[in-house]
mmCIF file of C-alpha atoms in Angstrom:
data_model
loop_
_atom_site.group_PDB
_atom_site.id
_atom_site.type_symbol
_atom_site.label_atom_id
_atom_site.label_comp_id
_atom_site.label_asym_id
_atom_site.label_seq_id
_atom_site.Cartn_x
_atom_site.Cartn_y
_atom_site.Cartn_z
ATOM 1 C CA MET A 1109 47.027 -38.224 -28.065
ATOM 2 C CA LYS A 1110 45.257 -35.900 -29.787
ATOM 3 C CA ARG A 1111 42.116 -38.061 -29.837
ATOM 4 C CA LEU A 1112 42.544 -38.125 -25.992
ATOM 5 C CA PHE A 1113 42.417 -34.234 -25.903
ATOM 6 C CA VAL A 1114 39.429 -34.459 -28.146
ATOM 7 C CA VAL A 1115 38.055 -36.586 -25.787
ATOM 8 C CA LEU A 1116 38.537 -34.565 -22.510
ATOM 9 C CA THR A 1117 37.363 -31.783 -23.688
ATOM 10 C CA VAL A 1118 33.812 -32.823 -25.030
ATOM 11 C CA LEU A 1119 33.555 -34.630 -21.269
ATOM 12 C CA ILE A 1120 34.546 -30.917 -19.811
ATOM 13 C CA VAL A 1121 31.707 -29.333 -22.236
ATOM 14 C CA ALA A 1122 29.223 -32.387 -21.098
ATOM 15 C CA LEU A 1123 30.160 -31.668 -18.017
ATOM 16 C CA ALA A 1124 30.325 -28.137 -17.912
ATOM 17 C CA PHE A 1125 26.443 -28.198 -19.424
ATOM 18 C CA ALA A 1126 25.312 -30.806 -17.093
ATOM 19 C CA SER A 1127 26.374 -28.258 -14.295
ATOM 20 C CA THR A 1128 23.829 -25.512 -14.877
ATOM 21 C CA ILE A 1129 20.943 -24.394 -12.705
ATOM 22 C CA LYS A 1130 17.918 -24.381 -14.954
ATOM 23 C CA ILE A 1131 15.236 -22.627 -14.259
ATOM 24 C CA GLY A 1132 11.572 -22.852 -15.850
ATOM 25 C CA ALA A 1133 9.302 -19.803 -15.947
ATOM 26 C CA VAL A 1134 5.549 -19.521 -17.327
ATOM 27 C CA LEU A 1135 3.990 -16.465 -17.940
ATOM 28 C CA PRO A 1136 1.509 -14.796 -20.047
ATOM 29 C CA LEU A 1137 4.010 -12.692 -22.568
ATOM 30 C CA SER A 1138 1.025 -10.614 -24.530
ATOM 31 C CA ASP A 1139 0.507 -9.207 -20.985
ATOM 32 C CA ILE A 1140 2.125 -6.346 -19.386
ATOM 33 C CA THR A 1141 2.155 -8.051 -16.249
ATOM 34 C CA GLY A 1142 3.900 -11.115 -18.063
ATOM 35 C CA ARG A 1143 6.536 -9.273 -20.184
ATOM 36 C CA GLN A 1144 7.387 -7.183 -17.601
ATOM 37 C CA ALA A 1145 7.971 -10.170 -15.016
ATOM 38 C CA ALA A 1146 9.934 -11.985 -17.328
ATOM 39 C CA ASN A 1147 12.308 -9.477 -18.277
ATOM 40 C CA ALA A 1148 12.899 -8.712 -14.552
ATOM 41 C CA MET A 1149 13.587 -12.361 -14.142
ATOM 42 C CA LYS A 1150 16.430 -12.158 -17.243
ATOM 43 C CA LEU A 1151 18.126 -9.190 -15.269
ATOM 44 C CA ALA A 1152 17.913 -11.094 -12.243
ATOM 45 C CA VAL A 1153 19.970 -13.845 -13.881
ATOM 46 C CA LYS A 1154 22.282 -11.611 -15.876
ATOM 47 C CA GLU A 1155 23.091 -10.105 -12.580
ATOM 48 C CA ILE A 1156 23.704 -13.544 -11.034
ATOM 49 C CA ASN A 1157 25.826 -15.093 -13.724
ATOM 50 C CA GLU A 1158 27.681 -11.584 -14.198
ATOM 51 C CA ALA A 1159 28.278 -12.162 -10.342
ATOM 52 C CA GLY A 1160 29.855 -15.806 -10.772
ATOM 53 C CA GLY A 1161 26.840 -17.629 -10.989
ATOM 54 C CA VAL A 1162 25.393 -20.303 -7.693
ATOM 55 C CA LEU A 1163 27.564 -22.661 -5.895
ATOM 56 C CA GLY A 1164 30.328 -21.853 -9.280
ATOM 57 C CA MET A 1165 27.321 -22.767 -11.579
ATOM 58 C CA PRO A 1166 25.262 -20.446 -14.430
ATOM 59 C CA VAL A 1167 21.724 -20.139 -14.073
ATOM 60 C CA GLU A 1168 20.357 -21.101 -17.139
ATOM 61 C CA LEU A 1169 16.507 -19.517 -17.640
ATOM 62 C CA PHE A 1170 13.845 -20.917 -20.037
ATOM 63 C CA ILE A 1171 10.362 -18.503 -20.335
ATOM 64 C CA ILE A 1172 7.033 -20.422 -22.129
ATOM 65 C CA ASP A 1173 3.939 -17.901 -23.009
ATOM 66 C CA ASP A 1174 0.748 -19.509 -21.328
ATOM 67 C CA GLU A 1175 -1.049 -16.467 -23.226
ATOM 68 C CA MET A 1176 -3.167 -17.058 -20.459
ATOM 69 C CA LYS A 1177 -4.980 -20.036 -21.473
ATOM 70 C CA PRO A 1178 -5.167 -22.929 -18.820
ATOM 71 C CA GLU A 1179 -4.081 -25.781 -21.354
ATOM 72 C CA LYS A 1180 -0.957 -23.317 -22.776
ATOM 73 C CA GLY A 1181 0.017 -23.206 -18.915
ATOM 74 C CA ALA A 1182 -0.471 -26.770 -18.219
ATOM 75 C CA ALA A 1183 1.377 -28.257 -21.261
ATOM 76 C CA ALA A 1184 4.305 -25.594 -20.468
ATOM 77 C CA ILE A 1185 5.177 -27.188 -17.284
ATOM 78 C CA ASP A 1186 5.058 -30.498 -18.664
ATOM 79 C CA ARG A 1187 7.482 -29.295 -21.476
ATOM 80 C CA LEU A 1188 9.568 -27.744 -19.234
ATOM 81 C CA ALA A 1189 9.865 -30.710 -16.667
ATOM 82 C CA THR A 1190 10.214 -33.433 -19.324
ATOM 83 C CA VAL A 1191 12.156 -31.601 -22.746
ATOM 84 C CA GLU A 1192 14.266 -28.628 -20.926
ATOM 85 C CA LYS A 1193 14.713 -30.653 -17.886
ATOM 86 C CA VAL A 1194 14.620 -27.811 -15.515
ATOM 87 C CA ASP A 1195 15.777 -27.882 -11.762
ATOM 88 C CA PHE A 1196 12.980 -25.236 -10.641
ATOM 89 C CA PHE A 1197 9.756 -23.653 -11.698
ATOM 90 C CA VAL A 1198 9.186 -19.974 -11.401
ATOM 91 C CA GLY A 1199 6.469 -17.454 -12.385
ATOM 92 C CA GLY A 1200 2.843 -16.817 -13.277
ATOM 93 C CA MET A 1201 0.167 -14.885 -13.248
ATOM 94 C CA SER A 1202 -3.325 -15.932 -13.723
ATOM 95 C CA SER A 1203 -5.373 -18.145 -10.930
ATOM 96 C CA GLY A 1204 -7.320 -19.741 -13.685
ATOM 97 C CA VAL A 1205 -4.684 -20.665 -15.713
ATOM 98 C CA HIS A 1206 -2.673 -22.054 -12.361
ATOM 99 C CA LEU A 1207 -5.408 -24.105 -11.446
ATOM 100 C CA ALA A 1208 -4.820 -25.982 -14.678
ATOM 101 C CA GLN A 1209 -1.367 -26.074 -13.537
ATOM 102 C CA ILE A 1210 -0.987 -27.242 -10.327
ATOM 103 C CA PRO A 1211 -2.133 -31.021 -10.860
ATOM 104 C CA ILE A 1212 0.972 -30.883 -13.006
ATOM 105 C CA LEU A 1213 3.398 -29.190 -10.916
ATOM 106 C CA LYS A 1214 2.057 -32.183 -8.216
ATOM 107 C CA LYS A 1215 3.238 -34.568 -10.628
ATOM 108 C CA TYR A 1216 6.786 -33.504 -10.718
ATOM 109 C CA GLN A 1217 7.293 -31.541 -7.018
ATOM 110 C CA LYS A 1218 10.098 -29.624 -7.928
ATOM 111 C CA ILE A 1219 10.576 -26.600 -5.622
ATOM 112 C CA THR A 1220 8.261 -24.018 -7.691
ATOM 113 C CA VAL A 1221 8.205 -20.479 -6.265
ATOM 114 C CA TRP A 1222 5.281 -18.669 -7.725
ATOM 115 C CA ILE A 1223 4.344 -14.956 -7.517
ATOM 116 C CA GLY A 1224 0.706 -14.766 -9.288
ATOM 117 C CA ALA A 1225 -2.358 -16.551 -8.868
ATOM 118 C CA ALA A 1226 -4.450 -14.788 -6.190
ATOM 119 C CA SER A 1227 -7.142 -16.998 -5.855
ATOM 120 C CA TYR A 1228 -7.955 -19.232 -2.847
ATOM 121 C CA ARG A 1229 -8.799 -21.913 -5.085
ATOM 122 C CA CYS A 1230 -5.118 -22.299 -5.802
ATOM 123 C CA GLU A 1231 -4.582 -22.965 -2.307
ATOM 124 C CA GLU A 1232 -6.601 -25.191 -1.512
ATOM 125 C CA ALA A 1233 -5.886 -26.897 -4.559
ATOM 126 C CA ILE A 1234 -2.185 -27.040 -3.679
ATOM 127 C CA GLY A 1235 -3.196 -28.483 -0.426
ATOM 128 C CA PRO A 1236 -1.166 -28.434 2.725
ATOM 129 C CA ASP A 1237 1.222 -31.346 2.221
ATOM 130 C CA ALA A 1238 2.863 -29.358 -1.071
ATOM 131 C CA ASP A 1239 6.430 -28.503 1.292
ATOM 132 C CA TRP A 1240 8.010 -27.920 -2.238
ATOM 133 C CA TYR A 1241 5.948 -25.161 -3.555
ATOM 134 C CA PHE A 1242 6.102 -21.480 -2.315
ATOM 135 C CA HIS A 1243 3.393 -18.679 -3.121
ATOM 136 C CA LEU A 1244 4.753 -14.996 -2.894
ATOM 137 C CA HIS A 1245 1.685 -13.077 -3.971
ATOM 138 C CA PRO A 1246 -1.191 -12.502 -1.068
ATOM 139 C CA TRP A 1247 -3.995 -14.553 -1.276
ATOM 140 C CA ASP A 1248 -7.131 -12.581 -2.185
ATOM 141 C CA TYR A 1249 -8.134 -13.023 1.072
ATOM 142 C CA LEU A 1250 -4.476 -11.789 2.672
ATOM 143 C CA GLN A 1251 -5.298 -9.120 0.045
ATOM 144 C CA GLY A 1252 -8.482 -8.095 1.643
ATOM 145 C CA GLU A 1253 -7.573 -8.338 5.221
ATOM 146 C CA SER A 1254 -4.817 -5.833 4.181
ATOM 147 C CA TYR A 1255 -6.943 -3.473 2.260
ATOM 148 C CA ALA A 1256 -8.978 -3.415 5.438
ATOM 149 C CA HIS A 1257 -6.320 -2.613 7.518
ATOM 150 C CA GLY A 1258 -5.422 0.068 5.243
ATOM 151 C CA TRP A 1259 -8.676 2.056 4.727
ATOM 152 C CA ARG A 1260 -9.038 2.174 8.514
ATOM 153 C CA ALA A 1261 -5.905 3.749 9.201
ATOM 154 C CA ILE A 1262 -6.872 6.256 6.186
ATOM 155 C CA THR A 1263 -10.180 7.043 7.444
ATOM 156 C CA GLN A 1264 -8.422 7.613 11.008
ATOM 157 C CA LYS A 1265 -5.665 10.429 9.411
ATOM 158 C CA TYR A 1266 -8.266 11.798 6.846
ATOM 159 C CA PRO A 1267 -11.736 11.884 8.903
ATOM 160 C CA GLN A 1268 -14.062 13.161 5.863
ATOM 161 C CA VAL A 1269 -12.936 9.660 4.492
ATOM 162 C CA LYS A 1270 -16.288 7.294 4.566
ATOM 163 C CA ILE A 1271 -16.182 3.322 3.783
ATOM 164 C CA GLU A 1272 -19.409 1.519 4.494
ATOM 165 C CA LYS A 1273 -21.237 1.227 1.063
ATOM 166 C CA ILE A 1274 -18.992 -0.991 -1.202
ATOM 167 C CA PHE A 1275 -19.211 -2.258 -4.695
ATOM 168 C CA ILE A 1276 -17.323 -4.666 -6.369
ATOM 169 C CA ALA A 1277 -17.168 -4.852 -10.396
ATOM 170 C CA TYR A 1278 -15.130 -8.293 -10.815
ATOM 171 C CA GLU A 1279 -14.219 -10.130 -14.297
ATOM 172 C CA GLU A 1280 -16.098 -13.380 -14.145
ATOM 173 C CA GLY A 1281 -12.667 -15.486 -14.050
ATOM 174 C CA ALA A 1282 -11.551 -17.626 -11.447
ATOM 175 C CA PHE A 1283 -9.165 -14.341 -10.222
ATOM 176 C CA GLY A 1284 -11.893 -11.983 -9.961
ATOM 177 C CA THR A 1285 -14.741 -14.392 -8.407
ATOM 178 C CA SER A 1286 -12.917 -15.245 -5.853
ATOM 179 C CA SER A 1287 -11.982 -11.658 -5.090
ATOM 180 C CA PHE A 1288 -15.298 -10.984 -4.392
ATOM 181 C CA LYS A 1289 -16.279 -14.284 -2.714
ATOM 182 C CA SER A 1290 -13.521 -13.189 -0.127
ATOM 183 C CA TYR A 1291 -15.015 -10.114 -0.017
ATOM 184 C CA GLN A 1292 -18.641 -11.509 0.792
ATOM 185 C CA ASP A 1293 -16.851 -14.053 3.479
ATOM 186 C CA GLU A 1294 -15.572 -11.035 5.340
ATOM 187 C CA PHE A 1295 -19.416 -8.703 5.217
ATOM 188 C CA GLU A 1296 -20.787 -12.217 6.849
ATOM 189 C CA LEU A 1297 -17.813 -11.161 9.614
ATOM 190 C CA ALA A 1298 -18.836 -7.520 9.729
ATOM 191 C CA LYS A 1299 -22.439 -8.114 9.758
ATOM 192 C CA LYS A 1300 -21.281 -10.263 13.392
ATOM 193 C CA GLY A 1301 -19.196 -7.550 14.757
ATOM 194 C CA THR A 1302 -15.638 -9.813 14.046
ATOM 195 C CA GLY A 1303 -13.730 -9.734 11.270
ATOM 196 C CA VAL A 1304 -11.226 -7.187 10.076
ATOM 197 C CA TRP A 1305 -13.838 -4.855 8.174
ATOM 198 C CA ALA A 1306 -16.389 -4.824 11.526
ATOM 199 C CA GLY A 1307 -17.065 -1.469 11.847
ATOM 200 C CA LEU A 1308 -16.340 -0.374 8.215
ATOM 201 C CA MET A 1309 -17.866 -2.097 5.552
ATOM 202 C CA LYS A 1310 -21.680 -1.642 6.468
ATOM 203 C CA ASP A 1311 -23.352 -2.702 2.984
ATOM 204 C CA LEU A 1312 -21.587 -4.711 -0.126
ATOM 205 C CA ARG A 1313 -22.872 -5.541 -3.321
ATOM 206 C CA GLY A 1314 -20.967 -6.932 -6.554
ATOM 207 C CA ALA A 1315 -21.553 -7.723 -10.401
ATOM 208 C CA PRO A 1316 -19.471 -9.395 -12.750
ATOM 209 C CA PHE A 1317 -18.120 -8.772 -16.388
ATOM 210 C CA LYS A 1318 -16.468 -10.380 -19.050
ATOM 211 C CA SER A 1319 -12.379 -8.981 -18.953
ATOM 212 C CA ALA A 1320 -11.620 -7.503 -22.105
ATOM 213 C CA ALA A 1321 -8.371 -10.078 -21.471
ATOM 214 C CA LEU A 1322 -10.510 -12.352 -22.861
ATOM 215 C CA GLY A 1323 -12.732 -11.232 -25.349
ATOM 216 C CA GLY A 1324 -14.711 -8.880 -23.322
ATOM 217 C CA GLY A 1325 -14.946 -5.194 -22.735
ATOM 218 C CA ASP A 1326 -18.384 -3.691 -22.226
ATOM 219 C CA TYR A 1327 -18.601 -2.649 -18.677
ATOM 220 C CA ARG A 1328 -21.784 -0.582 -19.182
ATOM 221 C CA ALA A 1329 -23.997 -2.882 -17.654
ATOM 222 C CA VAL A 1330 -22.372 -3.221 -14.306
ATOM 223 C CA LEU A 1331 -20.927 0.276 -14.046
ATOM 224 C CA MET A 1332 -25.002 1.649 -14.155
ATOM 225 C CA GLN A 1333 -25.755 -0.476 -11.284
ATOM 226 C CA ALA A 1334 -23.035 0.688 -9.095
ATOM 227 C CA LYS A 1335 -23.874 4.017 -10.099
ATOM 228 C CA GLN A 1336 -27.674 3.155 -8.850
ATOM 229 C CA TYR A 1337 -25.900 2.043 -5.842
ATOM 230 C CA ASN A 1338 -24.003 5.207 -5.242
ATOM 231 C CA PRO A 1339 -21.070 3.342 -2.995
ATOM 232 C CA ASP A 1340 -18.867 5.348 -1.070
ATOM 233 C CA LEU A 1341 -15.666 2.770 -2.364
ATOM 234 C CA PHE A 1342 -16.037 0.739 -6.052
ATOM 235 C CA ILE A 1343 -13.507 -1.201 -6.860
ATOM 236 C CA TRP A 1344 -13.055 -3.001 -10.220
ATOM 237 C CA ALA A 1345 -10.978 -6.470 -10.066
ATOM 238 C CA GLY A 1346 -10.021 -7.289 -13.708
ATOM 239 C CA TYR A 1347 -7.000 -6.887 -16.099
ATOM 240 C CA ASP A 1348 -4.564 -4.610 -17.305
ATOM 241 C CA ALA A 1349 -6.750 -4.419 -20.661
ATOM 242 C CA ASP A 1350 -9.804 -3.267 -18.703
ATOM 243 C CA ALA A 1351 -8.341 0.130 -17.217
ATOM 244 C CA ILE A 1352 -8.887 2.595 -20.053
ATOM 245 C CA PRO A 1353 -12.133 1.663 -21.212
ATOM 246 C CA ILE A 1354 -13.990 0.917 -17.894
ATOM 247 C CA LEU A 1355 -12.985 4.490 -16.817
ATOM 248 C CA ILE A 1356 -13.929 6.088 -20.470
ATOM 249 C CA GLN A 1357 -17.650 4.136 -20.384
ATOM 250 C CA ALA A 1358 -17.846 5.514 -16.237
ATOM 251 C CA LYS A 1359 -17.242 9.139 -17.940
ATOM 252 C CA GLU A 1360 -19.670 8.318 -20.731
ATOM 253 C CA ILE A 1361 -22.565 7.275 -17.895
ATOM 254 C CA GLY A 1362 -21.217 10.243 -15.514
ATOM 255 C CA PHE A 1363 -20.374 7.673 -12.889
ATOM 256 C CA ALA A 1364 -17.694 9.136 -10.464
ATOM 257 C CA PRO A 1365 -17.840 7.569 -6.524
ATOM 258 C CA LYS A 1366 -15.957 9.140 -4.266
ATOM 259 C CA LEU A 1367 -13.115 6.756 -4.350
ATOM 260 C CA PHE A 1368 -12.309 4.625 -7.883
ATOM 261 C CA VAL A 1369 -10.461 2.078 -7.399
ATOM 262 C CA GLY A 1370 -8.723 -0.341 -9.914
ATOM 263 C CA ALA A 1371 -7.471 -3.418 -8.427
ATOM 264 C CA PRO A 1372 -5.781 -5.149 -11.876
ATOM 265 C CA PRO A 1373 -2.376 -7.245 -11.501
ATOM 266 C CA GLY A 1374 -1.229 -4.874 -13.316
ATOM 267 C CA TRP A 1375 -1.697 -1.630 -15.413
ATOM 268 C CA PRO A 1376 -0.587 -0.688 -19.106
ATOM 269 C CA ALA A 1377 2.540 1.531 -19.349
ATOM 270 C CA ASP A 1378 0.883 4.295 -20.170
ATOM 271 C CA PHE A 1379 -2.083 4.437 -18.297
ATOM 272 C CA GLY A 1380 -0.718 7.566 -16.513
ATOM 273 C CA LYS A 1381 -0.451 9.953 -19.226
ATOM 274 C CA ASN A 1382 -4.002 9.314 -19.996
ATOM 275 C CA PRO A 1383 -6.372 12.712 -18.009
ATOM 276 C CA LEU A 1384 -8.593 10.191 -17.161
ATOM 277 C CA SER A 1385 -5.916 8.211 -14.512
ATOM 278 C CA HIS A 1386 -5.695 11.695 -12.076
ATOM 279 C CA GLY A 1387 -7.166 10.713 -8.794
ATOM 280 C CA VAL A 1388 -8.024 6.845 -9.662
ATOM 281 C CA ILE A 1389 -6.658 4.648 -6.875
ATOM 282 C CA LEU A 1390 -4.886 1.385 -6.973
ATOM 283 C CA TYR A 1391 -4.250 -1.744 -4.996
ATOM 284 C CA GLY A 1392 -0.549 -2.889 -5.145
ATOM 285 C CA MET A 1393 2.802 -4.215 -3.675
ATOM 286 C CA TRP A 1394 5.059 -1.615 -5.163
ATOM 287 C CA ALA A 1395 5.087 2.009 -7.122
ATOM 288 C CA PRO A 1396 7.781 3.825 -8.847
ATOM 289 C CA ALA A 1397 7.877 5.973 -6.407
ATOM 290 C CA LEU A 1398 9.518 3.943 -3.875
ATOM 291 C CA LYS A 1399 12.689 4.268 -5.787
ATOM 292 C CA ASP A 1400 13.052 7.745 -3.621
ATOM 293 C CA VAL A 1401 12.575 5.703 -0.163
ATOM 294 C CA SER A 1402 14.733 2.265 -0.960
ATOM 295 C CA PRO A 1403 17.614 1.415 -2.230
ATOM 296 C CA ILE A 1404 16.737 -1.884 -3.083
ATOM 297 C CA ALA A 1405 13.902 -0.357 -5.568
ATOM 298 C CA ARG A 1406 16.354 2.512 -6.462
ATOM 299 C CA HIS A 1407 18.915 -0.364 -7.843
ATOM 300 C CA PHE A 1408 16.017 -2.504 -9.320
ATOM 301 C CA TRP A 1409 15.138 0.584 -11.023
ATOM 302 C CA ASP A 1410 17.752 2.048 -12.289
ATOM 303 C CA ALA A 1411 18.904 -1.300 -13.990
ATOM 304 C CA TYR A 1412 15.825 -2.677 -15.731
ATOM 305 C CA VAL A 1413 16.016 1.188 -17.232
ATOM 306 C CA LYS A 1414 19.362 0.624 -18.290
ATOM 307 C CA GLU A 1415 18.531 -3.116 -19.593
ATOM 308 C CA PHE A 1416 15.032 -2.610 -21.331
ATOM 309 C CA ASN A 1417 15.066 1.206 -22.126
ATOM 310 C CA GLU A 1418 11.685 0.676 -20.460
ATOM 311 C CA GLU A 1419 10.462 2.146 -17.344
ATOM 312 C CA PRO A 1420 8.826 -0.969 -14.880
ATOM 313 C CA ALA A 1421 5.187 0.022 -14.730
ATOM 314 C CA THR A 1422 3.820 -2.775 -13.043
ATOM 315 C CA TYR A 1423 4.753 -4.788 -9.584
ATOM 316 C CA PHE A 1424 4.946 -7.816 -11.281
ATOM 317 C CA ALA A 1425 8.587 -6.280 -12.662
ATOM 318 C CA PRO A 1426 10.097 -6.191 -8.907
ATOM 319 C CA LEU A 1427 7.993 -9.269 -8.213
ATOM 320 C CA GLY A 1428 9.753 -11.102 -11.183
ATOM 321 C CA TYR A 1429 12.861 -10.033 -10.386
ATOM 322 C CA THR A 1430 12.138 -11.083 -6.604
ATOM 323 C CA ASN A 1431 11.371 -14.576 -7.517
ATOM 324 C CA ILE A 1432 14.686 -15.185 -9.330
ATOM 325 C CA MET A 1433 16.492 -13.900 -6.194
ATOM 326 C CA PHE A 1434 14.760 -15.239 -3.421
ATOM 327 C CA LEU A 1435 15.521 -18.701 -5.068
ATOM 328 C CA ILE A 1436 18.586 -18.283 -5.742
ATOM 329 C CA GLU A 1437 19.528 -16.964 -2.273
ATOM 330 C CA GLY A 1438 17.927 -20.149 -0.845
ATOM 331 C CA ILE A 1439 20.312 -22.150 -3.072
ATOM 332 C CA LYS A 1440 23.054 -20.368 -1.798
ATOM 333 C CA LYS A 1441 22.093 -20.685 2.042
ATOM 334 C CA ALA A 1442 21.714 -24.621 1.220
ATOM 335 C CA GLY A 1443 25.144 -24.844 -0.193
ATOM 336 C CA SER A 1444 23.799 -27.676 -2.617
ATOM 337 C CA LEU A 1445 20.876 -28.594 -4.736
ATOM 338 C CA ASP A 1446 19.271 -31.220 -2.619
ATOM 339 C CA LYS A 1447 16.125 -30.621 -2.119
ATOM 340 C CA ASP A 1448 15.066 -30.884 1.571
ATOM 341 C CA ALA A 1449 18.040 -28.345 2.182
ATOM 342 C CA ILE A 1450 16.842 -25.694 -0.337
ATOM 343 C CA ILE A 1451 13.283 -26.160 1.013
ATOM 344 C CA LYS A 1452 14.623 -25.572 4.558
ATOM 345 C CA ALA A 1453 16.633 -22.579 3.695
ATOM 346 C CA LEU A 1454 13.735 -20.790 1.764
ATOM 347 C CA ARG A 1455 12.080 -20.980 4.921
ATOM 348 C CA GLU A 1456 14.711 -19.571 7.047
ATOM 349 C CA ILE A 1457 15.839 -16.786 4.592
ATOM 350 C CA GLU A 1458 14.689 -13.091 4.899
ATOM 351 C CA TYR A 1459 15.050 -11.276 1.541
ATOM 352 C CA GLU A 1460 14.974 -7.504 0.847
ATOM 353 C CA SER A 1461 13.066 -6.853 -1.945
ATOM 354 C CA PRO A 1462 12.403 -3.894 -4.076
ATOM 355 C CA VAL A 1463 8.996 -4.516 -4.086
ATOM 356 C CA GLY A 1464 9.274 -2.869 -0.545
ATOM 357 C CA GLY A 1465 9.737 -4.787 2.710
ATOM 358 C CA VAL A 1466 11.216 -7.985 3.275
ATOM 359 C CA LEU A 1467 10.045 -11.160 1.962
ATOM 360 C CA LYS A 1468 10.094 -14.172 5.155
ATOM 361 C CA ILE A 1469 8.085 -17.242 4.761
ATOM 362 C CA SER A 1470 5.456 -18.324 7.643
ATOM 363 C CA PRO A 1471 2.143 -20.334 6.604
ATOM 364 C CA SER A 1472 -0.954 -18.972 5.569
ATOM 365 C CA ARG A 1473 -4.212 -20.355 5.863
ATOM 366 C CA ILE A 1474 -3.283 -23.998 4.171
ATOM 367 C CA ILE A 1475 0.299 -23.350 2.533
ATOM 368 C CA LYS A 1476 3.547 -24.176 4.963
ATOM 369 C CA ASN A 1477 5.306 -21.569 2.728
ATOM 370 C CA GLN A 1478 3.426 -18.109 1.799
ATOM 371 C CA GLY A 1479 5.759 -15.039 1.546
ATOM 372 C CA PHE A 1480 4.092 -11.559 0.972
ATOM 373 C CA ARG A 1481 0.947 -10.941 3.165
ATOM 374 C CA ALA A 1482 -0.237 -7.362 2.073
ATOM 375 C CA GLN A 1483 -1.071 -5.035 -0.812
ATOM 376 C CA LYS A 1484 -0.220 -1.213 -0.636
ATOM 377 C CA ILE A 1485 -2.602 1.755 -1.346
ATOM 378 C CA LEU A 1486 -1.674 3.868 -3.929
ATOM 379 C CA GLN A 1487 -3.208 6.433 -6.098
ATOM 380 C CA TRP A 1488 -2.518 7.765 -9.391
ATOM 381 C CA GLN A 1489 -1.799 11.772 -9.406
ATOM 382 C CA ASN A 1490 -0.756 13.874 -12.303
ATOM 383 C CA GLY A 1491 0.843 10.678 -13.878
ATOM 384 C CA VAL A 1492 2.819 9.341 -10.961
ATOM 385 C CA GLN A 1493 1.792 6.367 -8.635
ATOM 386 C CA HIS A 1494 1.821 7.731 -5.233
ATOM 387 C CA VAL A 1495 1.920 5.576 -2.006
ATOM 388 C CA ILE A 1496 -0.716 6.666 0.236
ATOM 389 C CA TRP A 1497 -0.711 3.717 3.139
ATOM 390 C CA PRO A 1498 1.608 2.351 4.718
ATOM 391 C CA PHE A 1499 2.105 5.557 5.854
ATOM 392 C CA GLU A 1500 5.769 4.773 6.606
ATOM 393 C CA TYR A 1501 5.820 4.418 2.712
ATOM 394 C CA GLN A 1502 3.603 7.256 1.771
ATOM 395 C CA THR A 1503 5.089 9.599 -1.281
ATOM 396 C CA ALA A 1504 1.666 11.610 -1.202
ATOM 397 C CA GLU A 1505 -1.342 12.783 0.518
ATOM 398 C CA LEU A 1506 -4.795 10.990 -0.722
ATOM 399 C CA ILE A 1507 -6.961 13.290 -3.394
ATOM 400 C CA TYR A 1508 -10.209 12.803 -1.719
ATOM 401 C CA PRO A 1509 -13.410 12.610 -3.623
ATOM 402 C CA PHE A 1510 -12.294 11.218 -6.702
ATOM 403 C CA PRO A 1511 -12.233 14.636 -9.182
ATOM 404 C CA GLY A 1512 -14.824 13.343 -11.352
ATOM 405 C CA TRP A 1513 -14.636 13.538 -15.072
ATOM 406 C CA THR A 1514 -15.686 17.847 -15.662
ATOM 407 C CA GLY A 1515 -12.776 19.261 -17.884
ATOM 408 C CA ARG A 1516 -10.585 16.198 -18.800
#
């Protein structure tokens, strides 16, 4: 009888283990975007399990560091599928890493909900037939379109703002080059009087740099080109490691365009404390100030700060939280772990996200399952990220022109 009890106990434990929902995440943990996204995913899983799990099962999260290296990111997908034997894939930041992961993802065809990789090259690599693939971050061309709508609205509200000459300094990898390519495509349309930038963008220049995140860090040559061009709108597209040194070097050469815009996926945690940050505009899906206008954002903010004793400094934090919660809502709606049922459910649900706005799936140019389609235009003012556009979320008036470097 005792032996039978032991056997039954082992069987119960084994069944409990087998009924765990396993999610595998791949993120660059040395980068603030990946580290805070990972934290936010852990927070989401904790809240889910404390509420009883999903379909009566606990959720288990496995996170692997891709180190922003394509080969590491691809190997991580293989490991999660074969060693941890996860049910779902989530995560991601770098487009270059994701390009290496896509063939492995296609091999396993597990439901994948990806929050990074904005390059159109990733969408092309995924193709139109991957029903199992969901992409939440706006593609680069969707971002470009949303910026055009934002700048047009800003020039109408603030007539003194002019945006005709645009210069883009871009990191030489997949993220930066595809961002610049998207602007080039829109510029060609604008010259013909069509597209979202028509009547707004009248000239475009650009030059690449090697990101400090990938061993670079000298931006003087590209900044001198921009200074000589004298743009109305200057944009740099790189990573958080570039944020402070690019400002320091711009100050060194006396380059202070009327609109100084940074477009990295995330910013250094203490960037706002640097006096050079004041007046810098940024593109992003979220700003801390949203917690003052959105109860969902407030819940996420308070829970994250309590759990990790730090403030979320990048939109990849609420996006990482959304990554897990959106997937779990799909599983709940499906009522099972059946793949087709979950795919159908994810296409139907509308999830109110702490990023701001409702996440709803619809087709993009190629894939069937695209989530968010726009970014916000924000500005650092006295150490705080404020929303400038969309105006329904605006938390401060635009500082224009960029205040320059005197007295900083």
